Amino acid sequence: MILPESIFAENFKDAKVTLSYETLEKLLKKIEDKEKAAKIKLKQDYIFGNVKITGNISKKFAQMNLKVPVSIISENYVTVPMFSSDISIVKATFRGKPLSLFQKDYKICFETKKETGKPDMLEIELIVPVREKGGVQEFTLNTNLLSGGIVELGFEKEIKSIQLDGVVWQKRTGQKIKAALGRFKTLRGELATFKREDEAVVDDSKRVKKTYSTTYTLLSFEDEVATFYSSVRYKILNDQVREFKISLPENVTVNEIIGDDLEEWELKEQKNGFNIYLAKVLYPAIGKYDLSVQYEKTIKNTEDFTAPELVIKNVARNEGFIGVEMLSQAEISLKNVKKAKIIDIQELPEIIREDAYSPFVYALRYVESPYEISFEIKKHKNFQMDAAICDRLEYIHVISPQGKMLSQVRMWIRNSRKQFLSFKLPENGEILSTYLDGRSIKPSLGKEREILLPLKRQSLEPFILEVVYKGPEVSLGTFLAFSKIHHPSVDISASVVNTILYVPKDLNLKILPGVFDSAEHGMNFIEWGLNDNDSDGTRMDGRVNIQGNNVPMTSYNGNRFVEDDIIQEEPQIQEMTVLPQAVRERDKQKKGGTLSIKIDLPKHGRTFSFNTFYVPENEALSLNFITSHKISSRLGKIFIILILIISGFLAKSVIKKPTKIQLIYIALNCILIYFINIKWPAIITYIVLGAMISFFYNKYGALLRNKIKAWT
């Protein structure tokens, strides 16, 4: 054991104390533990000293004044949580200056940093409500500040008794109670009051009236203007408010002010370069009220942009959040930030994030006023994009045996802002019908006599525009003819262009080199979003015969693509001798109503399909081809057979004894050329190749046979 030095008298200076080894070992262990504890670094950013609480307690609330010494340890800014959000703070000072408070994680907090190494005094005046729980009137104060200290509270005469929990000891003297706090961080008081029938109603004028506000602002930068969408959330304590005042700089234009039961808003006055606006409500606002303000400021090219501050008048404290988004092609960067700080975008309240159209560039928060936030804006030139695009452009031409042509243009268009489509017909063409997504539309006439067709705007999904017109006659000739079909031109680009040509059954067709390629070397097209029925309500056979070949086509059926059966070599053919009834009636009258009549093309005959990719706007396409009647093809084949037979007789005169192989070759030529549908280039190649084989056989056949016999 250790004895104090004071117990030793002067005559005991030479006295000796004998300690056992066990006692000495305990002393050394205590000294070692004390040194280790001193070396442990404190992990807290701040330390509270002993608090002193004074105030008065009534039947409705407890008014308390807290004085707490606070030691800031961290060199950086720290957030100090104090009370839960249901506590009403009347006044708060730190280091003798008013304190800016904010709410975080349902706690009322403040931010500060270390200035001196000494503790600074935190003084808070607050109101704690008295509530009834289980028939008992009580108040509760939960805070980190209650870590030791004293309590001195007075209470009204109407309170019969008071009992404090969470204290070490307490003593009541008259209408006052004193207590010593422990380490529980909770102060709870139970009240017992006298019940009187004539109990006076609490005078509202004696209650503390305060109004707080929080502003949530979305800042949207556009090409020439910055638009602000601000929501001001008021918290009204012990008061009723019918008028709300806000202030903005004179160079800011207020578009609208919105609120529940808002009677009117007006520009009240102009003072010191600011406009003061007054908003009145029909009924007094109690507890909470939300006010939305939309305002804008012009962006100039020659200067930096300073965000105007929305000043909330007649409030005890205002804090706010600002989310910044960019809707134009400009580049922004923060230049100056005063009395505000940059926060993570995820910390922005949901009320701001849900109204944004573009990703946020910056997120800021302010707790003091006036603040200053300025941006540096670099504008870039906009690249002009197409207002509309045609995903697929389809021309359908039906040619009668007399050469008359009826055509249909179908366009799958996606449009953002284009109002009209410019449609230029080929020479001598005549519009018969115009439909947009199955509904008749009214065409107009442009300055250059082009036809203007109205479009759907803001359309993410493609819509279908259909035009039926009568084109110029096509020369089919008696035996052989060179023909050309001019397509209409439109003022939007097309990704894919497909041409389907229906010709009489007795015609053969060969495309000439040009813009279009035969679809058998290209792709099979799919009508997006269409079922078995076409947009005009009639069944359009998705199986297309291309130059008499077997070509599998695909069609859209429900939610999946299905491959149709391979078509037969000979397509279904039906005579088309006259134009449809609606067209003939219009030709007679040469006039029509305001809305066009639905015209169905008679899609019959031999079918040929051609396509090309990406056609720029206003480019007029043309299809060049050769037509020949089947009788011409047969006469040509007979002519070639005659040539082969004549060649055979000539060969017989040259070769005294023609071989069986030569006779069989000539007979096979006749059969293949007449009965099998072989293209002309293949026929010519076949004849030349056969002639070469015959020539070498006649010249070297005997020599080759002799060598084979000698070898065997």
XYZ file of C-alpha atoms in Angstrom, residues 95-611:
517
model
C -17.790 31.510 -29.352
C -20.211 34.404 -28.810
C -21.508 34.378 -32.404
C -24.859 33.166 -33.781
C -24.701 29.565 -34.919
C -25.964 28.149 -38.244
C -27.713 24.855 -37.681
C -28.819 22.126 -40.083
C -30.432 18.716 -39.940
C -28.570 15.479 -40.696
C -29.666 11.902 -39.935
C -32.633 13.272 -37.936
C -30.235 15.261 -35.748
C -29.801 19.020 -35.429
C -26.104 19.730 -36.039
C -23.621 22.510 -36.623
C -20.234 22.695 -38.332
C -17.084 24.271 -36.974
C -13.335 23.892 -36.880
C -10.539 24.313 -34.366
C -9.429 27.887 -33.683
C -7.731 27.722 -30.291
C -6.574 24.935 -28.091
C -8.925 26.039 -25.310
C -12.570 24.973 -24.869
C -15.151 27.319 -26.380
C -18.561 27.997 -24.893
C -21.699 26.688 -26.644
C -24.912 28.401 -25.457
C -28.312 27.100 -26.554
C -31.834 28.209 -25.721
C -34.409 25.540 -26.576
C -37.985 24.442 -26.088
C -38.848 20.853 -25.104
C -42.547 19.958 -25.417
C -44.394 18.368 -22.497
C -46.413 15.368 -23.664
C -48.800 12.981 -22.017
C -47.737 9.331 -22.002
C -49.775 6.759 -20.117
C -51.600 9.441 -18.193
C -48.350 11.107 -17.078
C -47.145 14.528 -18.207
C -43.465 14.311 -19.097
C -40.660 15.872 -21.130
C -37.538 14.178 -22.502
C -34.263 15.665 -23.681
C -31.834 13.350 -25.513
C -28.494 14.854 -26.445
C -24.778 14.125 -26.395
C -24.292 17.316 -24.389
C -25.565 15.670 -21.173
C -22.333 14.050 -20.050
C -22.068 15.363 -16.508
C -23.095 18.720 -15.052
C -25.762 20.405 -12.941
C -29.442 21.224 -13.489
C -31.341 24.137 -11.927
C -34.947 24.367 -13.105
C -37.912 26.349 -11.826
C -41.543 25.325 -12.338
C -44.949 26.949 -12.155
C -47.238 26.832 -9.145
C -49.744 24.743 -11.075
C -47.217 21.920 -11.092
C -47.700 19.921 -7.895
C -44.464 17.945 -8.054
C -41.663 17.055 -10.445
C -39.408 14.019 -10.646
C -36.217 13.913 -12.772
C -34.806 10.661 -14.214
C -31.289 10.179 -15.513
C -29.644 12.169 -12.700
C -27.329 11.143 -9.853
C -29.167 13.130 -7.187
C -31.889 15.783 -7.007
C -33.307 18.147 -4.427
C -36.443 20.303 -4.518
C -36.597 23.642 -2.715
C -39.882 25.554 -3.116
C -40.589 25.999 -6.850
C -37.070 24.986 -7.863
C -35.328 21.688 -8.322
C -31.570 21.006 -8.440
C -29.929 17.856 -9.769
C -26.563 16.430 -10.767
C -26.305 14.764 -14.181
C -24.699 11.403 -14.714
C -23.421 9.854 -17.964
C -26.826 8.784 -19.295
C -27.149 11.561 -21.960
C -30.913 11.686 -21.256
C -32.869 14.044 -19.021
C -36.486 13.030 -18.376
C -38.975 14.762 -16.102
C -42.405 13.641 -14.875
C -44.887 16.313 -13.809
C -47.852 16.154 -11.484
C -50.234 19.099 -11.944
C -53.313 20.440 -10.157
C -56.538 19.786 -12.070
C -58.781 22.844 -12.136
C -62.064 23.226 -13.969
C -61.405 26.901 -14.553
C -57.896 26.236 -15.884
C -56.933 29.167 -17.999
C -56.117 28.655 -21.673
C -52.499 29.365 -22.505
C -52.145 32.750 -24.162
C -50.733 32.281 -27.682
C -48.976 35.619 -27.510
C -46.653 34.222 -24.831
C -45.454 31.316 -27.011
C -42.216 31.574 -28.909
C -42.995 32.103 -32.603
C -40.372 31.068 -35.115
C -40.289 30.211 -38.812
C -37.526 28.197 -40.482
C -37.078 27.372 -44.142
C -35.154 24.963 -46.373
C -34.745 25.710 -50.098
C -34.301 22.960 -52.718
C -33.142 24.349 -56.081
C -32.608 22.707 -59.478
C -30.420 24.875 -61.744
C -30.763 24.011 -65.457
C -28.320 25.616 -67.887
C -29.630 26.012 -71.453
C -28.192 27.806 -74.508
C -29.072 31.385 -73.593
C -30.760 31.176 -70.211
C -30.373 29.540 -66.804
C -33.652 28.375 -65.265
C -34.085 27.871 -61.509
C -36.746 25.593 -60.014
C -36.836 26.305 -56.263
C -39.069 24.678 -53.647
C -39.125 26.506 -50.309
C -40.284 24.390 -47.391
C -41.357 26.485 -44.374
C -41.520 25.140 -40.822
C -43.815 27.343 -38.749
C -43.745 27.146 -34.927
C -46.567 28.545 -32.746
C -47.750 30.908 -35.440
C -50.090 31.348 -38.389
C -48.686 32.866 -41.578
C -50.665 34.253 -44.543
C -47.926 36.213 -46.317
C -44.564 34.967 -47.534
C -41.831 37.270 -48.835
C -38.904 36.410 -51.067
C -36.232 38.554 -52.682
C -34.269 38.210 -55.950
C -31.876 40.481 -57.886
C -33.384 42.867 -60.447
C -31.753 41.068 -63.408
C -33.748 37.902 -62.624
C -37.153 37.213 -64.176
C -39.727 35.384 -62.046
C -41.970 33.184 -64.197
C -44.329 31.792 -61.588
C -44.912 31.218 -57.888
C -47.038 28.224 -56.892
C -48.387 27.065 -53.537
C -51.414 25.419 -51.945
C -54.366 27.808 -51.539
C -52.273 30.607 -53.058
C -54.449 33.694 -53.521
C -52.002 35.879 -55.472
C -48.393 36.896 -55.826
C -46.988 40.249 -56.855
C -43.868 42.381 -57.045
C -44.169 44.318 -53.800
C -41.211 46.707 -54.033
C -37.751 47.328 -55.480
C -34.964 48.124 -53.071
C -31.159 48.255 -53.358
C -31.097 46.355 -56.653
C -33.463 43.625 -55.433
C -37.078 42.829 -56.212
C -39.217 41.804 -53.242
C -42.152 39.524 -54.074
C -45.153 38.929 -51.824
C -47.215 35.715 -51.951
C -50.575 35.599 -50.126
C -52.533 32.459 -49.209
C -56.279 32.175 -48.685
C -56.008 30.434 -45.312
C -53.342 30.842 -42.622
C -50.512 28.315 -42.910
C -49.858 26.343 -39.738
C -46.950 23.954 -39.095
C -45.625 23.500 -42.649
C -46.022 25.168 -46.027
C -44.370 24.614 -49.433
C -43.836 27.403 -51.940
C -42.433 26.785 -55.454
C -40.676 29.551 -57.369
C -39.510 29.364 -61.006
C -37.183 32.107 -62.201
C -34.514 32.566 -64.861
C -31.478 34.629 -65.686
C -29.973 35.354 -69.093
C -26.528 33.903 -69.847
C -24.185 36.358 -71.534
C -21.236 35.267 -73.659
C -18.834 37.919 -72.383
C -18.936 37.278 -68.647
C -19.000 34.577 -66.015
C -22.304 33.498 -64.575
C -23.150 34.203 -60.916
C -26.087 32.279 -59.529
C -28.649 34.690 -58.008
C -29.525 34.033 -54.381
C -33.157 33.448 -53.475
C -33.497 35.290 -50.139
C -36.283 34.067 -47.861
C -37.610 36.924 -45.746
C -38.930 36.798 -42.171
C -37.373 33.472 -41.200
C -35.042 32.687 -38.319
C -32.814 30.435 -40.442
C -32.626 29.301 -44.061
C -30.500 26.545 -45.528
C -30.570 24.993 -48.974
C -29.376 22.549 -51.601
C -28.574 23.280 -55.258
C -28.325 20.680 -58.032
C -26.772 21.812 -61.334
C -27.581 20.166 -64.691
C -26.524 21.097 -68.246
C -29.125 20.908 -71.032
C -27.076 22.596 -73.767
C -23.734 21.834 -75.434
C -21.825 24.232 -73.173
C -19.129 23.293 -70.660
C -19.368 24.645 -67.093
C -16.968 24.693 -64.182
C -17.158 26.207 -60.699
C -15.192 29.432 -60.409
C -15.999 30.736 -56.944
C -17.852 29.298 -53.927
C -18.341 31.315 -50.725
C -20.377 30.284 -47.666
C -21.346 27.092 -49.468
C -19.681 23.770 -50.119
C -19.653 21.086 -52.783
C -21.332 17.845 -51.753
C -21.720 14.445 -53.377
C -24.540 14.229 -55.911
C -26.046 11.308 -53.993
C -26.552 13.677 -51.042
C -29.027 15.794 -53.012
C -32.583 15.408 -51.690
C -35.008 13.372 -53.799
C -37.138 16.471 -54.520
C -34.276 17.832 -56.673
C -33.117 14.586 -58.282
C -36.581 13.528 -59.478
C -37.073 16.764 -61.494
C -33.786 16.624 -63.417
C -33.686 15.807 -67.146
C -29.911 15.349 -67.473
C -27.169 13.980 -65.207
C -26.029 16.397 -62.517
C -22.772 18.260 -62.983
C -22.460 19.744 -59.476
C -24.254 19.502 -56.128
C -23.903 22.243 -53.499
C -25.202 23.059 -50.053
C -25.308 26.306 -48.097
C -26.125 26.994 -44.448
C -25.345 30.707 -44.314
C -26.580 33.777 -46.116
C -25.627 35.603 -48.252
C -23.674 33.006 -50.217
C -21.898 33.367 -53.560
C -21.681 30.710 -56.300
C -20.272 31.559 -59.741
C -19.581 29.458 -62.837
C -17.329 29.718 -65.860
C -19.224 28.787 -69.032
C -17.602 27.763 -72.306
C -20.067 27.549 -75.174
C -19.531 25.232 -78.121
C -21.169 25.447 -81.517
C -24.077 23.085 -81.994
C -23.860 20.441 -84.684
C -27.018 20.403 -86.755
C -28.671 16.979 -86.764
C -31.520 15.688 -88.864
C -34.928 16.592 -87.480
C -36.386 13.384 -88.923
C -35.134 10.118 -90.390
C -36.805 7.506 -92.541
C -35.876 4.033 -91.312
C -37.308 2.409 -94.412
C -38.649 3.797 -97.698
C -40.659 1.458 -99.890
C -41.857 2.094 -103.447
C -44.502 -0.245 -104.895
C -45.246 0.071 -108.641
C -48.009 -1.866 -110.393
C -47.821 -1.790 -114.221
C -50.783 -2.848 -116.362
C -50.410 -4.637 -119.749
C -51.150 -1.303 -121.416
C -48.241 0.386 -119.588
C -50.291 2.405 -117.081
C -48.651 2.616 -113.660
C -50.143 3.022 -110.202
C -47.628 3.548 -107.376
C -47.556 3.590 -103.591
C -44.883 5.116 -101.346
C -44.625 3.866 -97.755
C -42.268 5.512 -95.275
C -41.403 4.401 -91.728
C -40.427 7.734 -90.119
C -39.122 8.796 -86.723
C -39.470 12.534 -86.131
C -38.403 14.993 -83.450
C -39.531 18.445 -84.633
C -40.136 18.404 -88.405
C -43.660 19.644 -89.215
C -44.040 18.786 -92.923
C -42.504 16.357 -95.390
C -41.669 17.786 -98.818
C -42.809 15.304 -101.512
C -41.890 15.933 -105.169
C -43.691 13.824 -107.748
C -42.109 12.740 -111.032
C -43.196 14.563 -114.151
C -46.887 14.036 -115.028
C -47.506 12.366 -111.670
C -50.756 12.910 -109.770
C -51.493 12.407 -106.056
C -54.458 10.117 -105.376
C -54.342 9.305 -101.653
C -52.359 10.333 -98.532
C -52.590 8.539 -95.175
C -50.701 8.853 -91.884
C -50.878 5.790 -89.626
C -54.127 4.704 -91.300
C -55.788 8.144 -91.124
C -56.396 10.454 -94.055
C -54.384 13.686 -94.025
C -54.651 16.922 -96.001
C -51.669 17.700 -98.249
C -50.576 21.298 -98.874
C -48.712 22.997 -101.710
C -45.293 24.582 -101.084
C -43.568 27.577 -102.682
C -41.865 25.453 -105.340
C -45.079 23.554 -106.103
C -43.917 20.609 -103.995
C -46.467 18.705 -101.942
C -46.262 19.167 -98.156
C -47.507 16.327 -95.941
C -48.017 16.869 -92.158
C -46.033 14.624 -89.797
C -46.283 13.449 -86.224
C -43.786 15.155 -83.920
C -41.952 13.979 -80.808
C -42.323 10.391 -82.012
C -39.841 7.858 -80.623
C -41.589 4.947 -82.354
C -41.746 4.958 -86.172
C -45.024 5.929 -87.812
C -46.094 5.056 -91.370
C -46.788 7.652 -94.060
C -48.472 6.333 -97.229
C -48.906 8.113 -100.547
C -50.642 6.643 -103.595
C -50.121 8.393 -106.950
C -50.604 7.760 -110.645
C -47.290 7.820 -112.454
C -46.440 8.343 -116.122
C -47.018 5.472 -118.509
C -44.247 2.910 -118.999
C -43.296 1.740 -122.511
C -43.364 -2.053 -122.593
C -42.766 -2.483 -126.369
C -43.934 -5.301 -128.587
C -40.953 -7.637 -128.141
C -38.207 -5.741 -126.287
C -38.163 -2.332 -124.542
C -35.827 -0.199 -122.426
C -37.849 1.375 -119.571
C -37.186 3.838 -116.765
C -39.244 4.587 -113.637
C -38.620 7.870 -111.793
C -39.259 7.775 -108.048
C -40.568 10.739 -106.025
C -38.018 12.601 -103.889
C -38.470 13.460 -100.209
C -36.570 15.944 -98.020
C -35.453 13.444 -95.361
C -32.743 10.810 -95.533
C -33.676 7.152 -95.839
C -31.638 4.327 -94.336
C -32.984 1.598 -96.622
C -34.927 1.939 -99.886
C -36.840 -0.990 -101.327
C -38.644 -1.072 -104.688
C -41.247 -3.715 -105.476
C -42.368 -3.964 -109.104
C -45.488 -5.825 -110.274
C -45.541 -6.512 -114.049
C -47.890 -8.551 -116.288
C -47.333 -12.300 -116.378
C -46.077 -12.297 -120.012
C -43.148 -9.973 -119.261
C -39.599 -10.771 -118.319
C -37.551 -8.063 -116.598
C -33.832 -7.401 -116.303
C -32.500 -4.519 -114.184
C -29.733 -2.377 -115.660
C -26.734 -1.194 -113.606
C -27.649 1.744 -111.373
C -28.525 2.664 -107.812
C -30.625 -0.423 -107.095
C -29.471 -4.000 -106.683
C -31.524 -7.114 -107.040
C -32.924 -8.142 -103.641
C -31.694 -11.721 -104.106
C -28.185 -10.351 -103.493
C -29.313 -8.034 -100.691
C -31.434 -8.494 -97.600
C -34.995 -9.593 -96.884
C -37.021 -6.775 -95.352
C -39.175 -7.016 -92.260
C -42.140 -4.741 -91.673
C -41.614 -3.608 -88.069
C -44.602 -3.858 -85.807
C -46.958 -5.128 -88.535
C -48.933 -8.333 -88.253
C -50.283 -10.414 -91.086
C -52.640 -7.616 -92.091
C -51.040 -4.671 -93.814
C -51.698 -1.102 -92.699
C -54.335 -0.661 -95.400
C -56.322 -3.614 -94.018
C -55.555 -6.001 -96.880
C -53.367 -9.065 -96.878
C -50.034 -8.406 -98.551
C -48.180 -11.565 -99.476
C -44.827 -11.432 -97.767
C -43.431 -14.034 -100.166
C -41.809 -12.354 -103.164
C -40.719 -14.067 -106.382
C -37.499 -12.568 -107.704
C -36.824 -13.214 -111.364
C -38.406 -16.657 -111.185
C -36.086 -17.937 -108.432
C -36.993 -19.673 -105.186
C -36.336 -17.107 -102.420
C -37.289 -17.632 -98.756
C -38.709 -14.416 -97.246
C -39.412 -13.513 -93.623
C -42.431 -11.841 -92.116
C -43.329 -10.509 -88.677
C -45.841 -12.485 -86.679
C -46.604 -11.332 -83.120
C -43.399 -11.117 -81.099
C -41.179 -13.413 -83.145
C -39.957 -13.749 -86.711
C -41.222 -16.705 -88.733
C -39.737 -17.932 -92.016
C -42.415 -18.580 -94.627
C -42.358 -21.616 -96.848
C -40.210 -21.322 -99.934
C -42.444 -20.167 -102.771
C -42.959 -22.140 -105.897
C -41.072 -21.331 -109.039
C -44.142 -19.966 -110.825
C -45.827 -17.138 -108.835
C -49.547 -16.707 -108.675
C -50.577 -14.525 -111.622
C -53.751 -12.557 -112.191
C -54.544 -10.329 -115.132
C -54.736 -6.553 -114.460
C -56.492 -4.994 -117.421
C -57.921 -1.770 -115.876
C -57.114 0.634 -113.033
C -59.120 0.466 -109.767
C -62.631 1.891 -109.642
C -61.660 4.830 -107.394
C -58.901 5.884 -109.787
C -61.147 5.685 -112.851
C -63.841 7.764 -111.152
C -61.298 10.400 -110.191
C -59.895 10.492 -113.727
C -63.376 11.269 -115.016
C -64.162 14.024 -112.519
C -60.634 15.451 -112.156
C -61.510 16.646 -108.685
C -61.825 15.249 -105.159
C -62.840 16.090 -101.619
C -60.758 17.680 -98.848
C -59.754 14.305 -97.400
C -58.323 11.683 -99.719
C -59.999 8.361 -100.526
C -58.361 5.126 -99.489
C -57.008 3.353 -102.599
C -55.828 -0.243 -102.579
C -53.234 -1.219 -105.143
C -54.031 -4.357 -107.193
C -50.816 -6.140 -106.280
C -50.910 -8.897 -108.880
C -48.612 -10.203 -111.581
C -44.964 -11.157 -111.633
C -43.081 -9.585 -108.730
C -39.557 -8.212 -108.706
C -37.797 -6.583 -105.749
C -34.766 -4.285 -105.645
C -33.080 -2.338 -102.865
